[in-house]
mmCIF file with all atom_site columns, C-alpha atoms in Angstrom:
data_model
loop_
_atom_site.group_PDB
_atom_site.id
_atom_site.type_symbol
_atom_site.label_atom_id
_atom_site.label_alt_id
_atom_site.label_comp_id
_atom_site.label_asym_id
_atom_site.label_entity_id
_atom_site.label_seq_id
_atom_site.pdbx_PDB_ins_code
_atom_site.Cartn_x
_atom_site.Cartn_y
_atom_site.Cartn_z
_atom_site.occupancy
_atom_site.B_iso_or_equiv
_atom_site.pdbx_formal_charge
_atom_site.auth_seq_id
_atom_site.auth_comp_id
_atom_site.auth_asym_id
_atom_site.auth_atom_id
_atom_site.pdbx_PDB_model_num
ATOM 1   C CA . ALA A 1 1   ? -0.210  0.545  -0.013  1.00 43.00 ? 1249 ALA A CA 1
ATOM 2   C CA . SER A 1 2   ? 1.286   3.311  -1.237  1.00 45.00 ? 1250 SER A CA 1
ATOM 3   C CA . SER A 1 3   ? 1.571   5.715  1.803   1.00 49.00 ? 1251 SER A CA 1
ATOM 4   C CA . GLY A 1 4   ? 1.461   8.835  0.234   1.00 55.00 ? 1252 GLY A CA 1
ATOM 5   C CA . ALA A 1 5   ? -1.918  10.612 -1.668  1.00 52.00 ? 1253 ALA A CA 1
ATOM 6   C CA . PRO A 1 6   ? -3.291  9.598  -4.266  1.00 57.00 ? 1254 PRO A CA 1
ATOM 7   C CA . LYS A 1 7   ? -1.583  11.046 -7.622  1.00 58.00 ? 1255 LYS A CA 1
ATOM 8   C CA . ARG A 1 8   ? -3.689  12.840 -9.236  1.00 57.00 ? 1256 ARG A CA 1
ATOM 9   C CA . GLU A 1 9   ? -3.995  12.872 -13.438 1.00 57.00 ? 1257 GLU A CA 1
ATOM 10  C CA . VAL A 1 10  ? -5.739  14.646 -16.537 1.00 58.00 ? 1258 VAL A CA 1
ATOM 11  C CA . ALA A 1 11  ? -6.665  12.817 -19.869 1.00 62.00 ? 1259 ALA A CA 1
ATOM 12  C CA . GLU A 1 12  ? -4.097  13.856 -22.586 1.00 63.00 ? 1260 GLU A CA 1
ATOM 13  C CA . SER A 1 13  ? -6.875  14.489 -24.330 1.00 63.00 ? 1261 SER A CA 1
ATOM 14  C CA . SER A 1 14  ? -8.759  17.400 -21.397 1.00 64.00 ? 1262 SER A CA 1
ATOM 15  C CA . PHE A 1 15  ? -5.389  18.808 -21.001 1.00 61.00 ? 1263 PHE A CA 1
ATOM 16  C CA . ASP A 1 16  ? -5.146  18.982 -25.792 1.00 65.00 ? 1264 ASP A CA 1
ATOM 17  C CA . LEU A 1 17  ? -8.839  20.270 -25.494 1.00 63.00 ? 1265 LEU A CA 1
ATOM 18  C CA . LEU A 1 18  ? -7.750  22.589 -22.795 1.00 65.00 ? 1266 LEU A CA 1
ATOM 19  C CA . HIS A 1 19  ? -4.953  24.173 -24.546 1.00 57.00 ? 1267 HIS A CA 1
ATOM 20  C CA . HIS A 1 20  ? -6.299  23.968 -27.988 1.00 60.00 ? 1268 HIS A CA 1
ATOM 21  C CA . SER A 1 21  ? -9.442  26.448 -26.161 1.00 67.00 ? 1269 SER A CA 1
ATOM 22  C CA . ILE A 1 22  ? -6.956  29.080 -25.085 1.00 69.00 ? 1270 ILE A CA 1
ATOM 23  C CA . VAL A 1 23  ? -4.730  29.119 -27.708 1.00 69.00 ? 1271 VAL A CA 1
ATOM 24  C CA . GLU A 1 24  ? -7.993  30.312 -29.691 1.00 68.00 ? 1272 GLU A CA 1
ATOM 25  C CA . THR A 1 25  ? -10.001 31.904 -27.097 1.00 70.00 ? 1273 THR A CA 1
ATOM 26  C CA . PHE A 1 26  ? -6.521  34.557 -27.265 1.00 66.00 ? 1274 PHE A CA 1
ATOM 27  C CA . CYS A 1 27  ? -5.719  34.265 -30.800 1.00 66.00 ? 1275 CYS A CA 1
ATOM 28  C CA . SER A 1 28  ? -9.083  35.142 -31.809 1.00 67.00 ? 1276 SER A CA 1
ATOM 29  C CA . ALA A 1 29  ? -10.239 37.670 -29.324 1.00 63.00 ? 1277 ALA A CA 1
ATOM 30  C CA . SER A 1 30  ? -6.875  39.492 -29.373 1.00 59.00 ? 1278 SER A CA 1
ATOM 31  C CA . ARG A 1 31  ? -7.025  42.664 -31.322 1.00 55.00 ? 1279 ARG A CA 1
ATOM 32  C CA . GLY A 1 32  ? -4.048  45.065 -31.637 1.00 49.00 ? 1280 GLY A CA 1
ATOM 33  C CA . HIS A 1 33  ? -2.329  43.299 -29.232 1.00 54.00 ? 1281 HIS A CA 1
ATOM 34  C CA . SER A 1 34  ? 0.137   39.669 -29.201 1.00 70.00 ? 1282 SER A CA 1
ATOM 35  C CA . SER A 1 35  ? -2.040  36.478 -28.272 1.00 79.00 ? 1283 SER A CA 1
ATOM 36  C CA . GLU A 1 36  ? 1.468   35.335 -28.706 1.00 83.00 ? 1284 GLU A CA 1
ATOM 37  C CA . GLU A 1 37  ? 3.376   37.314 -25.615 1.00 87.00 ? 1285 GLU A CA 1
ATOM 38  C CA . GLU A 1 38  ? 0.384   36.782 -23.222 1.00 86.00 ? 1286 GLU A CA 1
ATOM 39  C CA . LEU A 1 39  ? 0.443   32.909 -24.196 1.00 87.00 ? 1287 LEU A CA 1
ATOM 40  C CA . ASP A 1 40  ? 3.922   33.263 -23.295 1.00 91.00 ? 1288 ASP A CA 1
ATOM 41  C CA . GLN A 1 41  ? 3.105   34.617 -20.271 1.00 92.00 ? 1289 GLN A CA 1
ATOM 42  C CA . ILE A 1 42  ? -0.084  32.078 -19.326 1.00 91.00 ? 1290 ILE A CA 1
ATOM 43  C CA . GLY A 1 43  ? 2.541   29.226 -19.580 1.00 92.00 ? 1291 GLY A CA 1
ATOM 44  C CA . PHE A 1 44  ? 5.271   30.730 -17.567 1.00 96.00 ? 1292 PHE A CA 1
ATOM 45  C CA . GLN A 1 45  ? 2.825   30.778 -14.950 1.00 95.00 ? 1293 GLN A CA 1
ATOM 46  C CA . VAL A 1 46  ? 1.884   27.214 -15.048 1.00 93.00 ? 1294 VAL A CA 1
ATOM 47  C CA . GLY A 1 47  ? 5.011   26.211 -15.865 1.00 95.00 ? 1295 GLY A CA 1
ATOM 48  C CA . SER A 1 48  ? 6.338   27.888 -12.597 1.00 95.00 ? 1296 SER A CA 1
ATOM 49  C CA . LYS A 1 49  ? 3.899   26.621 -10.504 1.00 95.00 ? 1297 LYS A CA 1
ATOM 50  C CA . LEU A 1 50  ? 4.024   23.037 -11.769 1.00 94.00 ? 1298 LEU A CA 1
ATOM 51  C CA . ALA A 1 51  ? 8.037   22.773 -11.937 1.00 95.00 ? 1299 ALA A CA 1
ATOM 52  C CA . GLU A 1 52  ? 7.728   23.593 -7.461  1.00 93.00 ? 1300 GLU A CA 1
ATOM 53  C CA . ARG A 1 53  ? 4.944   21.150 -7.641  1.00 93.00 ? 1301 ARG A CA 1
ATOM 54  C CA . TYR A 1 54  ? 7.479   18.683 -9.378  1.00 93.00 ? 1302 TYR A CA 1
ATOM 55  C CA . SER A 1 55  ? 10.622  18.786 -7.422  1.00 93.00 ? 1303 SER A CA 1
ATOM 56  C CA . LYS A 1 56  ? 9.906   19.347 -4.266  1.00 90.00 ? 1304 LYS A CA 1
ATOM 57  C CA . ASP A 1 57  ? 10.822  16.349 -2.402  1.00 90.00 ? 1305 ASP A CA 1
ATOM 58  C CA . ARG A 1 58  ? 14.415  16.480 -4.672  1.00 89.00 ? 1306 ARG A CA 1
ATOM 59  C CA . ALA A 1 59  ? 17.271  17.349 -3.140  1.00 89.00 ? 1307 ALA A CA 1
ATOM 60  C CA . PRO A 1 60  ? 18.493  20.838 -4.836  1.00 88.00 ? 1308 PRO A CA 1
ATOM 61  C CA . PHE A 1 61  ? 19.887  20.612 -8.747  1.00 91.00 ? 1309 PHE A CA 1
ATOM 62  C CA . ALA A 1 62  ? 24.443  20.869 -8.415  1.00 89.00 ? 1310 ALA A CA 1
ATOM 63  C CA . SER A 1 63  ? 24.020  22.253 -12.035 1.00 91.00 ? 1311 SER A CA 1
ATOM 64  C CA . ASP A 1 64  ? 22.070  23.764 -15.246 1.00 93.00 ? 1312 ASP A CA 1
ATOM 65  C CA . LEU A 1 65  ? 22.497  20.591 -17.199 1.00 94.00 ? 1313 LEU A CA 1
ATOM 66  C CA . GLU A 1 66  ? 20.893  18.831 -13.971 1.00 94.00 ? 1314 GLU A CA 1
ATOM 67  C CA . VAL A 1 67  ? 17.768  21.205 -14.219 1.00 95.00 ? 1315 VAL A CA 1
ATOM 68  C CA . ILE A 1 68  ? 17.537  20.567 -17.793 1.00 96.00 ? 1316 ILE A CA 1
ATOM 69  C CA . THR A 1 69  ? 17.438  16.854 -17.688 1.00 96.00 ? 1317 THR A CA 1
ATOM 70  C CA . PHE A 1 70  ? 15.011  17.404 -15.004 1.00 96.00 ? 1318 PHE A CA 1
ATOM 71  C CA . LEU A 1 71  ? 13.222  19.291 -17.119 1.00 97.00 ? 1319 LEU A CA 1
ATOM 72  C CA . CYS A 1 72  ? 13.282  17.223 -20.143 1.00 96.00 ? 1320 CYS A CA 1
ATOM 73  C CA . LYS A 1 73  ? 12.687  13.865 -17.943 1.00 96.00 ? 1321 LYS A CA 1
ATOM 74  C CA . GLU A 1 74  ? 10.359  14.202 -15.621 1.00 95.00 ? 1322 GLU A CA 1
ATOM 75  C CA . PHE A 1 75  ? 8.846   17.949 -15.908 1.00 95.00 ? 1323 PHE A CA 1
ATOM 76  C CA . TRP A 1 76  ? 7.847   17.156 -19.723 1.00 94.00 ? 1324 TRP A CA 1
ATOM 77  C CA . THR A 1 77  ? 7.036   13.490 -18.518 1.00 92.00 ? 1325 THR A CA 1
ATOM 78  C CA . GLU A 1 78  ? 4.378   14.885 -15.631 1.00 90.00 ? 1326 GLU A CA 1
ATOM 79  C CA . VAL A 1 79  ? 3.238   17.540 -18.255 1.00 88.00 ? 1327 VAL A CA 1
ATOM 80  C CA . TYR A 1 80  ? 2.687   15.302 -21.586 1.00 87.00 ? 1328 TYR A CA 1
ATOM 81  C CA . GLY A 1 81  ? 3.234   12.249 -21.205 1.00 87.00 ? 1329 GLY A CA 1
ATOM 82  C CA . LYS A 1 82  ? 6.734   11.665 -22.343 1.00 91.00 ? 1330 LYS A CA 1
ATOM 83  C CA . GLN A 1 83  ? 10.089  13.168 -22.049 1.00 95.00 ? 1331 GLN A CA 1
ATOM 84  C CA . MET A 1 84  ? 11.595  14.426 -24.331 1.00 96.00 ? 1332 MET A CA 1
ATOM 85  C CA . ASP A 1 85  ? 13.381  12.701 -27.230 1.00 96.00 ? 1333 ASP A CA 1
ATOM 86  C CA . ARG A 1 86  ? 16.453  14.342 -27.079 1.00 96.00 ? 1334 ARG A CA 1
ATOM 87  C CA . LEU A 1 87  ? 18.870  17.031 -25.190 1.00 97.00 ? 1335 LEU A CA 1
ATOM 88  C CA . ARG A 1 88  ? 21.407  18.385 -26.563 1.00 96.00 ? 1336 ARG A CA 1
ATOM 89  C CA . THR A 1 89  ? 24.318  21.594 -25.227 1.00 95.00 ? 1337 THR A CA 1
ATOM 90  C CA . ASN A 1 90  ? 26.979  23.278 -26.707 1.00 94.00 ? 1338 ASN A CA 1
ATOM 91  C CA . HIS A 1 91  ? 28.499  23.072 -22.461 1.00 89.00 ? 1339 HIS A CA 1
ATOM 92  C CA . ASN A 1 92  ? 28.055  27.041 -22.857 1.00 91.00 ? 1340 ASN A CA 1
ATOM 93  C CA . GLY A 1 93  ? 24.290  27.757 -21.869 1.00 91.00 ? 1341 GLY A CA 1
ATOM 94  C CA . VAL A 1 94  ? 22.755  26.432 -24.861 1.00 96.00 ? 1342 VAL A CA 1
ATOM 95  C CA . PHE A 1 95  ? 20.548  23.865 -24.817 1.00 97.00 ? 1343 PHE A CA 1
ATOM 96  C CA . GLU A 1 96  ? 17.904  22.314 -28.058 1.00 96.00 ? 1344 GLU A CA 1
ATOM 97  C CA . LEU A 1 97  ? 15.164  20.124 -26.362 1.00 96.00 ? 1345 LEU A CA 1
ATOM 98  C CA . GLN A 1 98  ? 14.040  18.296 -28.469 1.00 94.00 ? 1346 GLN A CA 1
ATOM 99  C CA . ASP A 1 99  ? 10.425  16.595 -28.944 1.00 93.00 ? 1347 ASP A CA 1
ATOM 100 C CA . HIS A 1 100 ? 9.949   14.420 -31.993 1.00 91.00 ? 1348 HIS A CA 1
ATOM 101 C CA . ARG A 1 101 ? 6.422   14.042 -31.368 1.00 87.00 ? 1349 ARG A CA 1
ATOM 102 C CA . PHE A 1 102 ? 5.515   16.873 -29.579 1.00 85.00 ? 1350 PHE A CA 1
ATOM 103 C CA . ARG A 1 103 ? 1.337   15.942 -28.863 1.00 79.00 ? 1351 ARG A CA 1
ATOM 104 C CA . SER A 1 104 ? -0.148  19.415 -28.748 1.00 76.00 ? 1352 SER A CA 1
ATOM 105 C CA . ILE A 1 105 ? 0.672   20.139 -32.961 1.00 76.00 ? 1353 ILE A CA 1
ATOM 106 C CA . LEU A 1 106 ? 0.287   16.161 -33.405 1.00 71.00 ? 1354 LEU A CA 1
ATOM 107 C CA . ARG A 1 107 ? -3.559  17.511 -35.596 1.00 66.00 ? 1355 ARG A CA 1
ATOM 108 C CA . LEU A 1 108 ? -1.655  20.111 -37.276 1.00 65.00 ? 1356 LEU A CA 1
ATOM 109 C CA . SER A 1 109 ? 0.522   18.074 -38.974 1.00 55.00 ? 1357 SER A CA 1
ATOM 110 C CA . ALA A 1 110 ? -2.442  17.622 -41.083 1.00 56.00 ? 1358 ALA A CA 1
ATOM 111 C CA . ALA A 1 111 ? -3.003  20.824 -42.682 1.00 55.00 ? 1359 ALA A CA 1
ATOM 112 C CA . PRO A 1 112 ? -1.461  21.767 -45.381 1.00 55.00 ? 1360 PRO A CA 1
ATOM 113 C CA . GLU A 1 113 ? 2.412   22.409 -44.661 1.00 58.00 ? 1361 GLU A CA 1
ATOM 114 C CA . GLN A 1 114 ? 2.655   26.159 -45.046 1.00 58.00 ? 1362 GLN A CA 1
ATOM 115 C CA . HIS A 1 115 ? -0.699  27.105 -42.558 1.00 60.00 ? 1363 HIS A CA 1
ATOM 116 C CA . ALA A 1 116 ? 0.949   23.896 -40.728 1.00 64.00 ? 1364 ALA A CA 1
ATOM 117 C CA . GLY A 1 117 ? 3.602   25.756 -39.500 1.00 66.00 ? 1365 GLY A CA 1
ATOM 118 C CA . GLU A 1 118 ? 1.966   28.923 -39.013 1.00 70.00 ? 1366 GLU A CA 1
ATOM 119 C CA . ALA A 1 119 ? -0.396  27.201 -36.497 1.00 71.00 ? 1367 ALA A CA 1
ATOM 120 C CA . ALA A 1 120 ? 1.908   25.721 -35.228 1.00 75.00 ? 1368 ALA A CA 1
ATOM 121 C CA . LYS A 1 121 ? 3.825   28.847 -33.713 1.00 78.00 ? 1369 LYS A CA 1
ATOM 122 C CA . ARG A 1 122 ? 0.762   29.993 -32.002 1.00 79.00 ? 1370 ARG A CA 1
ATOM 123 C CA . PHE A 1 123 ? 0.667   26.313 -30.381 1.00 82.00 ? 1371 PHE A CA 1
ATOM 124 C CA . LEU A 1 124 ? 4.274   26.438 -29.068 1.00 89.00 ? 1372 LEU A CA 1
ATOM 125 C CA . ALA A 1 125 ? 3.493   29.686 -27.167 1.00 88.00 ? 1373 ALA A CA 1
ATOM 126 C CA . MET A 1 126 ? 2.026   28.472 -24.061 1.00 88.00 ? 1374 MET A CA 1
ATOM 127 C CA . PRO A 1 127 ? 4.141   25.960 -24.154 1.00 93.00 ? 1375 PRO A CA 1
ATOM 128 C CA . SER A 1 128 ? 7.509   28.273 -24.609 1.00 95.00 ? 1376 SER A CA 1
ATOM 129 C CA . GLY A 1 129 ? 6.151   29.874 -21.666 1.00 95.00 ? 1377 GLY A CA 1
ATOM 130 C CA . MET A 1 130 ? 5.943   26.322 -19.408 1.00 94.00 ? 1378 MET A CA 1
ATOM 131 C CA . VAL A 1 131 ? 9.733   25.780 -20.160 1.00 97.00 ? 1379 VAL A CA 1
ATOM 132 C CA . ARG A 1 132 ? 10.510  29.345 -19.324 1.00 97.00 ? 1380 ARG A CA 1
ATOM 133 C CA . GLY A 1 133 ? 8.459   28.927 -15.953 1.00 96.00 ? 1381 GLY A CA 1
ATOM 134 C CA . ALA A 1 134 ? 10.096  26.105 -15.425 1.00 96.00 ? 1382 ALA A CA 1
ATOM 135 C CA . LEU A 1 135 ? 13.286  27.397 -15.474 1.00 96.00 ? 1383 LEU A CA 1
ATOM 136 C CA . SER A 1 136 ? 12.706  30.227 -13.947 1.00 95.00 ? 1384 SER A CA 1
ATOM 137 C CA . ALA A 1 137 ? 10.971  28.586 -10.589 1.00 94.00 ? 1385 ALA A CA 1
ATOM 138 C CA . LEU A 1 138 ? 14.393  25.972 -10.355 1.00 94.00 ? 1386 LEU A CA 1
ATOM 139 C CA . GLY A 1 139 ? 16.960  29.006 -10.311 1.00 93.00 ? 1387 GLY A CA 1
ATOM 140 C CA . ILE A 1 140 ? 17.853  29.719 -14.309 1.00 95.00 ? 1388 ILE A CA 1
ATOM 141 C CA . VAL A 1 141 ? 16.248  32.776 -16.278 1.00 95.00 ? 1389 VAL A CA 1
ATOM 142 C CA . ALA A 1 142 ? 16.788  32.044 -19.643 1.00 96.00 ? 1390 ALA A CA 1
ATOM 143 C CA . THR A 1 143 ? 14.845  33.291 -23.115 1.00 97.00 ? 1391 THR A CA 1
ATOM 144 C CA . VAL A 1 144 ? 12.954  29.973 -24.775 1.00 97.00 ? 1392 VAL A CA 1
ATOM 145 C CA . ARG A 1 145 ? 12.024  29.515 -28.233 1.00 95.00 ? 1393 ARG A CA 1
ATOM 146 C CA . ALA A 1 146 ? 10.038  26.916 -29.956 1.00 92.00 ? 1394 ALA A CA 1
ATOM 147 C CA . GLU A 1 147 ? 11.048  25.982 -33.805 1.00 89.00 ? 1395 GLU A CA 1
ATOM 148 C CA . VAL A 1 148 ? 9.279   23.902 -35.571 1.00 85.00 ? 1396 VAL A CA 1
ATOM 149 C CA . ASN A 1 149 ? 10.701  20.726 -37.499 1.00 80.00 ? 1397 ASN A CA 1
ATOM 150 C CA . PRO A 1 150 ? 10.202  20.097 -41.205 1.00 74.00 ? 1398 PRO A CA 1
ATOM 151 C CA . GLY A 1 151 ? 7.886   17.107 -40.792 1.00 69.00 ? 1399 GLY A CA 1
ATOM 152 C CA . LEU A 1 152 ? 5.413   18.538 -37.797 1.00 68.00 ? 1400 LEU A CA 1
ATOM 153 C CA . PRO A 1 153 ? 4.689   17.140 -34.710 1.00 80.00 ? 1401 PRO A CA 1
ATOM 154 C CA . SER A 1 154 ? 8.654   17.633 -34.283 1.00 86.00 ? 1402 SER A CA 1
ATOM 155 C CA . ILE A 1 155 ? 10.133  20.515 -32.673 1.00 89.00 ? 1403 ILE A CA 1
ATOM 156 C CA . VAL A 1 156 ? 12.624  22.220 -30.914 1.00 93.00 ? 1404 VAL A CA 1
ATOM 157 C CA . PHE A 1 157 ? 12.943  24.577 -27.724 1.00 95.00 ? 1405 PHE A CA 1
ATOM 158 C CA . VAL A 1 158 ? 15.676  26.340 -27.771 1.00 97.00 ? 1406 VAL A CA 1
ATOM 159 C CA . VAL A 1 159 ? 17.213  27.416 -24.320 1.00 97.00 ? 1407 VAL A CA 1
ATOM 160 C CA . HIS A 1 160 ? 19.218  30.195 -23.663 1.00 97.00 ? 1408 HIS A CA 1
ATOM 161 C CA . VAL A 1 161 ? 21.189  30.296 -20.509 1.00 96.00 ? 1409 VAL A CA 1
ATOM 162 C CA . LYS A 1 162 ? 20.952  34.316 -19.100 1.00 94.00 ? 1410 LYS A CA 1
ATOM 163 C CA . GLU A 1 163 ? 21.968  33.544 -15.640 1.00 89.00 ? 1411 GLU A CA 1
ATOM 164 C CA . ARG A 1 164 ? 21.448  31.738 -12.268 1.00 84.00 ? 1412 ARG A CA 1
ATOM 165 C CA . VAL A 1 165 ? 19.282  33.126 -9.650  1.00 79.00 ? 1413 VAL A CA 1
ATOM 166 C CA . ARG A 1 166 ? 20.157  30.949 -7.368  1.00 67.00 ? 1414 ARG A CA 1
ATOM 167 C CA . PRO A 1 167 ? 23.475  29.443 -6.135  1.00 50.00 ? 1415 PRO A CA 1
ATOM 168 C CA . LEU A 1 168 ? 24.553  26.404 -6.758  1.00 50.00 ? 1416 LEU A CA 1
ATOM 169 C CA . PRO A 1 169 ? 24.893  24.359 -3.848  1.00 52.00 ? 1417 PRO A CA 1
ATOM 170 C CA . LEU A 1 170 ? 28.443  24.297 -2.674  1.00 44.00 ? 1418 LEU A CA 1
ATOM 171 C CA . GLN A 1 171 ? 30.092  20.999 -3.616  1.00 43.00 ? 1419 GLN A CA 1
#
């Protein structure tokens, strides 16, 4: 018997529907201002709260790479039901997080390529904000840019670390 509280889960389809509804609502309601900025801010808030929740019972992170690895494995699995497919770094504060089958834009891959690419940008604003918010909650200030790879639904989040807000623990 498990001693902790039962794990609460949301059906993937419900999460996808919520994400799509939020994007469509903000895109149709934005008149003269950027819906992508608003979606990024929503994602930032959600990502920071989720990162705090998912990391509360673990030891402090020893490096930026450890934070990014946590984001790719544990955080992404909790949010999207799978790990990132690939993580690359130049070891100078730039990371590429790749998801070759990103669920939130899976349906867009059936649309003509030009229209699908434009629509994908709107649907990637919130997840980009989630990545940035999660990093911020874990002590890393960074910029995050989402790119669509040829052949949807493959995407890359390019993370540029600007600074570490919380000092790394002493060794």
